[in-house]
Short mmCIF file of C-alpha atoms in Angstrom, two decimals:
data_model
loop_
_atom_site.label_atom_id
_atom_site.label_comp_id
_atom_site.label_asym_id
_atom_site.label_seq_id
_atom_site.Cartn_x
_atom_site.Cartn_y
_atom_site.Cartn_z
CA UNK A 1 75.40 97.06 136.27
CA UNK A 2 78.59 97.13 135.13
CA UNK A 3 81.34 99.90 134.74
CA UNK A 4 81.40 101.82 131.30
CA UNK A 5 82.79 104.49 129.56
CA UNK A 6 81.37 107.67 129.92
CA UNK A 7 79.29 109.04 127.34
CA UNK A 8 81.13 112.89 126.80
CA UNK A 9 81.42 113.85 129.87
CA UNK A 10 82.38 117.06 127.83
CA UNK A 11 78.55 118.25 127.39
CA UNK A 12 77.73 119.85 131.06
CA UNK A 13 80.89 119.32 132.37
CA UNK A 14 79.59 116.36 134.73
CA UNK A 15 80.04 112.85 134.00
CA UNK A 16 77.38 110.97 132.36
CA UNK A 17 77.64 107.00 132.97
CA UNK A 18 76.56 103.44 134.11
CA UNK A 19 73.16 103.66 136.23
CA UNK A 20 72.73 107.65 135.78
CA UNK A 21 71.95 107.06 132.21
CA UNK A 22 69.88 104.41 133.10
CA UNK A 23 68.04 106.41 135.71
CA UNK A 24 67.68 109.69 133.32
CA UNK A 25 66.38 107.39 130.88
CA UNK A 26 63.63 106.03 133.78
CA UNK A 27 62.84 109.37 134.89
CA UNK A 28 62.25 111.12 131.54
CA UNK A 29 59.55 108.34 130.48
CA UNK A 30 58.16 108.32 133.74
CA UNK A 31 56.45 112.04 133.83
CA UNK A 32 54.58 113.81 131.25
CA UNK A 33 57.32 116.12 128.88
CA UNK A 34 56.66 119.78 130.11
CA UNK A 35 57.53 122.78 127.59
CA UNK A 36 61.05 124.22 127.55
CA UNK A 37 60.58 127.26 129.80
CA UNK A 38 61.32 130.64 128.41
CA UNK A 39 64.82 132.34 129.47
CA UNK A 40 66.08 135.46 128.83
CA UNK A 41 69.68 134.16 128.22
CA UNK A 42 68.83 130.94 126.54
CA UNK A 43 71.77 131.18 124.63
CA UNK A 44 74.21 130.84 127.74
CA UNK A 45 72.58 127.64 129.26
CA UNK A 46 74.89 124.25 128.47
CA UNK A 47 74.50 123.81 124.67
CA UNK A 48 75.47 119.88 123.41
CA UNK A 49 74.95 120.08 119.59
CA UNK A 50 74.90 123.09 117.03
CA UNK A 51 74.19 122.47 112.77
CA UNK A 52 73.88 124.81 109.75
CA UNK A 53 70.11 124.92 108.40
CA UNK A 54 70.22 127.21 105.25
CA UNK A 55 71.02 130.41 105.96
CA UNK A 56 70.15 130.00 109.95
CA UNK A 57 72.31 128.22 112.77
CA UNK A 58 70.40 125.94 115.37
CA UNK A 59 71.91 124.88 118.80
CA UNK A 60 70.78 122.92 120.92
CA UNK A 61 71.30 121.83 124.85
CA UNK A 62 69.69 121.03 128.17
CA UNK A 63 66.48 121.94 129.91
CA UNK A 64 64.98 121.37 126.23
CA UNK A 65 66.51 125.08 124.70
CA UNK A 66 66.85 125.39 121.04
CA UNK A 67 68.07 128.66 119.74
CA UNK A 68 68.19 129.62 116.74
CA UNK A 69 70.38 132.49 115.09
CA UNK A 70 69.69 134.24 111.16
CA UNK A 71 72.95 136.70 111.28
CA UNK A 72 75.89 134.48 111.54
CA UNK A 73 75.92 133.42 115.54
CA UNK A 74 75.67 137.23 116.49
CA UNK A 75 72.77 137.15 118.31
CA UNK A 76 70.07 134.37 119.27
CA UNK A 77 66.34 133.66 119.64
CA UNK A 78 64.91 131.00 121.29
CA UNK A 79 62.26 128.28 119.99
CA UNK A 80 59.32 127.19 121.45
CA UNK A 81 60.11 123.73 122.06
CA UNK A 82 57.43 120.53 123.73
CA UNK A 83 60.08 119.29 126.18
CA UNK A 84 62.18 120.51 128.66
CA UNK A 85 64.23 117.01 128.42
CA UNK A 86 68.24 117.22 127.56
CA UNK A 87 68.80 117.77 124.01
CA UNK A 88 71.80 116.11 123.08
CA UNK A 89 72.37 116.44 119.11
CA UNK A 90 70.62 118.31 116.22
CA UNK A 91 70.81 117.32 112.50
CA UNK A 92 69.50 119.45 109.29
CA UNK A 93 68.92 117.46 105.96
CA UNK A 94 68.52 120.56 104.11
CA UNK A 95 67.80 123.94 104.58
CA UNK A 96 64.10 124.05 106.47
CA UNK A 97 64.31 119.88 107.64
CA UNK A 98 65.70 119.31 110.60
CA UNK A 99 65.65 116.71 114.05
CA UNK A 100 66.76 117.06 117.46
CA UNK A 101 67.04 113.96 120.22
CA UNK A 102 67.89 113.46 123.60
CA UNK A 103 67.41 111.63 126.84
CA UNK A 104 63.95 109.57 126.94
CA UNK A 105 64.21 108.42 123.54
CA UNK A 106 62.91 112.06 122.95
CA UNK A 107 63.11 113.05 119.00
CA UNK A 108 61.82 116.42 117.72
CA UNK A 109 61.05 117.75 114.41
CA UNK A 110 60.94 121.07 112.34
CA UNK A 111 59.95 121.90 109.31
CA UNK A 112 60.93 125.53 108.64
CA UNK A 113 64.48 125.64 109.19
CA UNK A 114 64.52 125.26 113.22
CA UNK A 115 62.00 128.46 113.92
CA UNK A 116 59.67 125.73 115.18
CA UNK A 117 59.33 122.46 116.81
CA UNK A 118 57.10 119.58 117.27
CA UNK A 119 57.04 116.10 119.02
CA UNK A 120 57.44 113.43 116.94
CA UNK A 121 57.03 110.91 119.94
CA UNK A 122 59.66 108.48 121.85
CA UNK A 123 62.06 105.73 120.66
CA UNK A 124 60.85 102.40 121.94
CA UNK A 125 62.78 102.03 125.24
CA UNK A 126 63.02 105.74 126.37
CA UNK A 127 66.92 105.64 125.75
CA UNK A 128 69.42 108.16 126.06
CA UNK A 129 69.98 109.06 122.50
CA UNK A 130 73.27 111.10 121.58
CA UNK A 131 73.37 111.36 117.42
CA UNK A 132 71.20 111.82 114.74
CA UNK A 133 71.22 111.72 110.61
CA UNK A 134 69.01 111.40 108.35
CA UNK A 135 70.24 110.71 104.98
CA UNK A 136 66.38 112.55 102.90
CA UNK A 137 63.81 113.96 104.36
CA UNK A 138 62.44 110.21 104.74
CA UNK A 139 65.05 107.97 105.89
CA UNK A 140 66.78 108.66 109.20
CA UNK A 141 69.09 107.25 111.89
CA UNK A 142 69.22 107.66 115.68
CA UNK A 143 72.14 106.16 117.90
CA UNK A 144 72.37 106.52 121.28
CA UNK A 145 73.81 104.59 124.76
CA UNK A 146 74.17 100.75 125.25
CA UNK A 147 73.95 100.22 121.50
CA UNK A 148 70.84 101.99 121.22
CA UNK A 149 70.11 102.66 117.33
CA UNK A 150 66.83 103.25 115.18
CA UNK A 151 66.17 103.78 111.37
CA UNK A 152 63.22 105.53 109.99
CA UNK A 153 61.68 105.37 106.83
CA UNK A 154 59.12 107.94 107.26
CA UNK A 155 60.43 111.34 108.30
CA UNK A 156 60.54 110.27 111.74
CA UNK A 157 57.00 109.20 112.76
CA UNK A 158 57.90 105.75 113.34
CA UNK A 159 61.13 104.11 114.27
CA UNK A 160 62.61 100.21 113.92
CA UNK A 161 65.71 98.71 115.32
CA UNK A 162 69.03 98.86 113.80
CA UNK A 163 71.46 96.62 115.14
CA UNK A 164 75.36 97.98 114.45
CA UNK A 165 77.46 96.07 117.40
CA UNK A 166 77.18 91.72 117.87
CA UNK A 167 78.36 90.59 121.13
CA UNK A 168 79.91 92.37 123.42
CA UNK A 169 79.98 95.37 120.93
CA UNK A 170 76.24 95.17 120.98
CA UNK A 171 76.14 96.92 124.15
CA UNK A 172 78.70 99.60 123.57
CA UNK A 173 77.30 103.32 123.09
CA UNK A 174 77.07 104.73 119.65
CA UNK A 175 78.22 108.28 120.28
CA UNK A 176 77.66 109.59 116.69
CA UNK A 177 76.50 108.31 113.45
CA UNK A 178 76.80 110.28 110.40
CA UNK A 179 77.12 109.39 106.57
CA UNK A 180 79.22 110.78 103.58
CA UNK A 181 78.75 111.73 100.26
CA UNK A 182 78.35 108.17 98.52
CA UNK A 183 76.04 106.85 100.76
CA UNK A 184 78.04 104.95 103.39
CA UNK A 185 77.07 105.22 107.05
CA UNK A 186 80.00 105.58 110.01
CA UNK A 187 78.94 105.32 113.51
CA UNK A 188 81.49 106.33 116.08
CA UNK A 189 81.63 104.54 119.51
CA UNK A 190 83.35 103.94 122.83
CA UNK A 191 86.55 101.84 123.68
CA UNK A 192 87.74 103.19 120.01
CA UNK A 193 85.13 101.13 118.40
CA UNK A 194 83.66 102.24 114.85
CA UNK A 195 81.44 100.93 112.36
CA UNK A 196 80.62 101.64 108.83
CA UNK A 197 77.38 100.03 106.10
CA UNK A 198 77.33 100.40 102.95
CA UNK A 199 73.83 99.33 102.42
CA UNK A 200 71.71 102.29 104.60
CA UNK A 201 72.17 100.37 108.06
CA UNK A 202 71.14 97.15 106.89
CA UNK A 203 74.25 95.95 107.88
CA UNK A 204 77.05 97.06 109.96
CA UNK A 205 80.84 96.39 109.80
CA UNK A 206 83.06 96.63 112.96
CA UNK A 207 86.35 99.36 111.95
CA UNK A 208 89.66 97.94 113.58
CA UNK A 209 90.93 101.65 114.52
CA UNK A 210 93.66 100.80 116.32
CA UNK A 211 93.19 102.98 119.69
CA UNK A 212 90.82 101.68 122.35
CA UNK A 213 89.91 105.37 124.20
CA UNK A 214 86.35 105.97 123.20
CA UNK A 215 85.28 108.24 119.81
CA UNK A 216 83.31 110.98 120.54
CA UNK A 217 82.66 111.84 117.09
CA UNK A 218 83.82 112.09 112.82
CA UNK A 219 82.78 113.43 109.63
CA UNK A 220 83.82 113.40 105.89
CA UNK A 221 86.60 115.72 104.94
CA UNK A 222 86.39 118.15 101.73
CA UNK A 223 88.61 115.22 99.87
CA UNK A 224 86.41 112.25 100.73
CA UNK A 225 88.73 110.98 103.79
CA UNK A 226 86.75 110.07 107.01
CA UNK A 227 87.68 111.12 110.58
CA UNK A 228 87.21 109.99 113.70
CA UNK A 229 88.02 112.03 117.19
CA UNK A 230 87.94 111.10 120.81
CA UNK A 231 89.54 110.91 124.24
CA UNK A 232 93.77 111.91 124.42
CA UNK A 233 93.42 114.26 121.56
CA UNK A 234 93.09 111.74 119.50
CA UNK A 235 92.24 112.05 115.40
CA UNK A 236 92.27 109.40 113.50
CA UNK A 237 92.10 109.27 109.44
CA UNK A 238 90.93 107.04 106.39
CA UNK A 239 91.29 107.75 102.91
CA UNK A 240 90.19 104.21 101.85
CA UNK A 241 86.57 104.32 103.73
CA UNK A 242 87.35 103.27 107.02
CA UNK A 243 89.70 99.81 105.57
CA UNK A 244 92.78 101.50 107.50
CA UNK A 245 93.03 104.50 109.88
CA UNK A 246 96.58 106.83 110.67
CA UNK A 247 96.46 109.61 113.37
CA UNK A 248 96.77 113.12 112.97
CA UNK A 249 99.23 115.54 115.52
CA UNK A 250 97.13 117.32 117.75
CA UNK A 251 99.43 118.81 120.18
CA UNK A 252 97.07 118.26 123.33
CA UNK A 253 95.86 115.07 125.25
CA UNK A 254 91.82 116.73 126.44
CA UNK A 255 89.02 114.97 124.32
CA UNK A 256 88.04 115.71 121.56
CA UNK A 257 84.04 116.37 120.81
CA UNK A 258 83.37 117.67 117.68
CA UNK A 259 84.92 118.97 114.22
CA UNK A 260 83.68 120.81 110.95
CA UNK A 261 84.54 120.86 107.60
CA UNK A 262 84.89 124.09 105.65
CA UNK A 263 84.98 125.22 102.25
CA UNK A 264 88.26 125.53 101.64
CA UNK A 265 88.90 121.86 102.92
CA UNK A 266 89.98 123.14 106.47
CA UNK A 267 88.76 121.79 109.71
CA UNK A 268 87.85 123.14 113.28
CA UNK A 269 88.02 120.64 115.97
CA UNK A 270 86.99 121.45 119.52
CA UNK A 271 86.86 119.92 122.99
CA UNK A 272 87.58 120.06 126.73
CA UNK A 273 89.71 122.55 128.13
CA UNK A 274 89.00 125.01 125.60
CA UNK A 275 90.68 123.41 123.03
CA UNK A 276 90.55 124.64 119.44
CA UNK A 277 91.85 123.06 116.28
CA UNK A 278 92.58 124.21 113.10
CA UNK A 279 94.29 123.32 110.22
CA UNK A 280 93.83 120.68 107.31
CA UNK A 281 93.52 116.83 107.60
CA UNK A 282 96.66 116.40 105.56
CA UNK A 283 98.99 118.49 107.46
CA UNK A 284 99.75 119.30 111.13
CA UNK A 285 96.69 121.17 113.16
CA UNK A 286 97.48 124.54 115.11
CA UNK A 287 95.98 124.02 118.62
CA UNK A 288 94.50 127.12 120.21
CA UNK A 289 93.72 127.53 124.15
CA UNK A 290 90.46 129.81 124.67
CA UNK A 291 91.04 131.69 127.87
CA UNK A 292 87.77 130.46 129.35
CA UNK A 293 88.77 126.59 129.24
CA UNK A 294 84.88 125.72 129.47
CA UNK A 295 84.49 122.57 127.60
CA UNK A 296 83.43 122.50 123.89
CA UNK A 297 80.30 120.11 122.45
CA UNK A 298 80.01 121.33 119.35
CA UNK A 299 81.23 123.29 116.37
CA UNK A 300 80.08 124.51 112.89
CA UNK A 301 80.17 127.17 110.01
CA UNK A 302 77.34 129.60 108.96
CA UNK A 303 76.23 130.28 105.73
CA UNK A 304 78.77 133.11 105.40
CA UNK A 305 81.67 131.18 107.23
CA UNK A 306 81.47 132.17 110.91
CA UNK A 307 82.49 129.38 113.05
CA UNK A 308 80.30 128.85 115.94
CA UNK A 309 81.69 127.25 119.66
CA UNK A 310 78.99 125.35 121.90
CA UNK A 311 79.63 124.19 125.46
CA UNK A 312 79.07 124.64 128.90
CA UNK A 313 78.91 128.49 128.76
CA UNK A 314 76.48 128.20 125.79
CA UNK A 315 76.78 129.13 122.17
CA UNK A 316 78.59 132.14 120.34
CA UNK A 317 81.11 132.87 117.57
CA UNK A 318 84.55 131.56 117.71
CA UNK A 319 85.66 134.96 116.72
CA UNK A 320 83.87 136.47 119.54
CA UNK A 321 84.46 137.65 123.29
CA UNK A 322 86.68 134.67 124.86
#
């Protein structure tokens, strides 16, 4: 097998790459999925991926935990949850829809805001999935590792191929795919590749980004520009939909993972080493050091505008105990 890129080696603080994908991928669809067991700190066990569902905050991470918080990231309940797989990414359409994949082509659905969970099956292939969107409750999009990537058309109970990379970009892994406010679809990948459609997936364009260190992530700013984030402390910019990309200062070289928008058109970007971002796409970002240096996965905003941290050490607020 050849040698690739790791896919964020950010998420348990291990690296994640060439035939241990493959064999997570083997061993997850060869045993029956066995419930998420019950802990009493679920909260504190590696979390990958965190989103906003209405008023409630939903994190996700290994061993199959989804926990749930309803006051703002103070405090944290777990689900009861089918597998016991790692859960990689989480994704709420509105306030009570929501999805959550992970290795073994897993993909999991709630209907009542992330209080409860149900199988929805596996992705053709058992892969290693690693993002999900879905743009209605109806139409959705999975991505995942050696150009894994799925569209639905019916909430999720059956998937079809989506092919985003040709060539030698067909094999490269889709790290995150996520859409923005007039319909247009970005996927972010490794060895700085990125991709955008403008017709729901149909078909993909390949983004000439200019760095070649792998994307862990973007999103849509509050002004319509389109980020992208990776490896180096890198963040890239478009305000003409992806046609031409400038970077942003940073101030540190760790990775990059993930990065919210908020209201007032700021942005929080996280990653390894306890880094913390903040600042506006437009101007230079103040870099923050948490005294814990665990590695960060995720980031986003509550209802009320806490921002929430999620890494190896779990979830909590930014605000909190560091």
């Amino acid at each position: 097998m050849k040698g690739k890129t790791c896919i964020r080696p950010l998420i348990l603080g291990a690296v994640m790459c060439g035939a241990v994908l493959a064999m997570a991928a083997t061993s997850e669809a060869s045993r029956q999925p066995l419930p998420a067991m019950t802990a009493r700190l679920a909260a504190k066990v590696p979390v990958t991926g965190v989103a906003r569902a209405g008023n409630a905050l939903v994190a996700v991470g290994d061993y199959g935990t989804i926990v749930r918080s309803t006051d703002d990231g103070k405090t944290w309940k777990q689900a009861a949850v089918p597998v016991s797989t790692l859960l990689t990414a989480v994704h709420f359409v509105d306030d009570t829809h929501g999805w959550a994949v992970g290795h073994g082509g897993v993909v999991l659905a709630s209907s009542d805001g992330g209080a409860n969970w149900q199988q929805q099956g596996t992705v053709d292939g058992n892969p290693v999935l690693l993002s999900v969107f879905f743009s209605d409750v109806q139409r959705g999009y999975v991505t995942g590792a050696y150009g894994a990537a799925m569209v639905t058309t019916d909430g999720g109970q059956s998937w079809r191929p989506m092919k985003v990379g040709s060539g030698h970009d067909g094999d490269l892994h889709l790290n995150q795919i996520f859409g923005t406010r007039d319909g247009k679809l970005f996927v972010a990948a490794e060895s700085g590749g990125a991709f955008r459609s403008t017709d729901r997936g149909a078909t993909w364009t390949k983004l000439e980004t200019g760095v070649s260190g792998s994307l862990w992530s973007g999103l849509e700013g509050k002004d319509g520009e389109v980020l992208l984030l990776g490896m180096s402390g890198r963040v890239i910019v478009s305000r003409d939909g992806g046609q031409s990309w400038h970077p942003l200062a940073t101030g540190t070289e760790q990775s990059l993972t993930s990065a919210v928008a908020q209201p007032d058109g700021g942005l929080v970007i996280v990653g390894a080493g306890g880094v913390v971002l903040r600042g506006k796409s437009g101007s230079p970002l103040a870099l923050e050091i948490r005294q814990d240096r665990q590695n960060l996965a995720a980031v986003a905003t509550s209802a009320a505008g806490a921002t929430v941290v999620a890494g190896q050490l779990g979830v909590e607020r930014l605000d909190g105990a560091h």
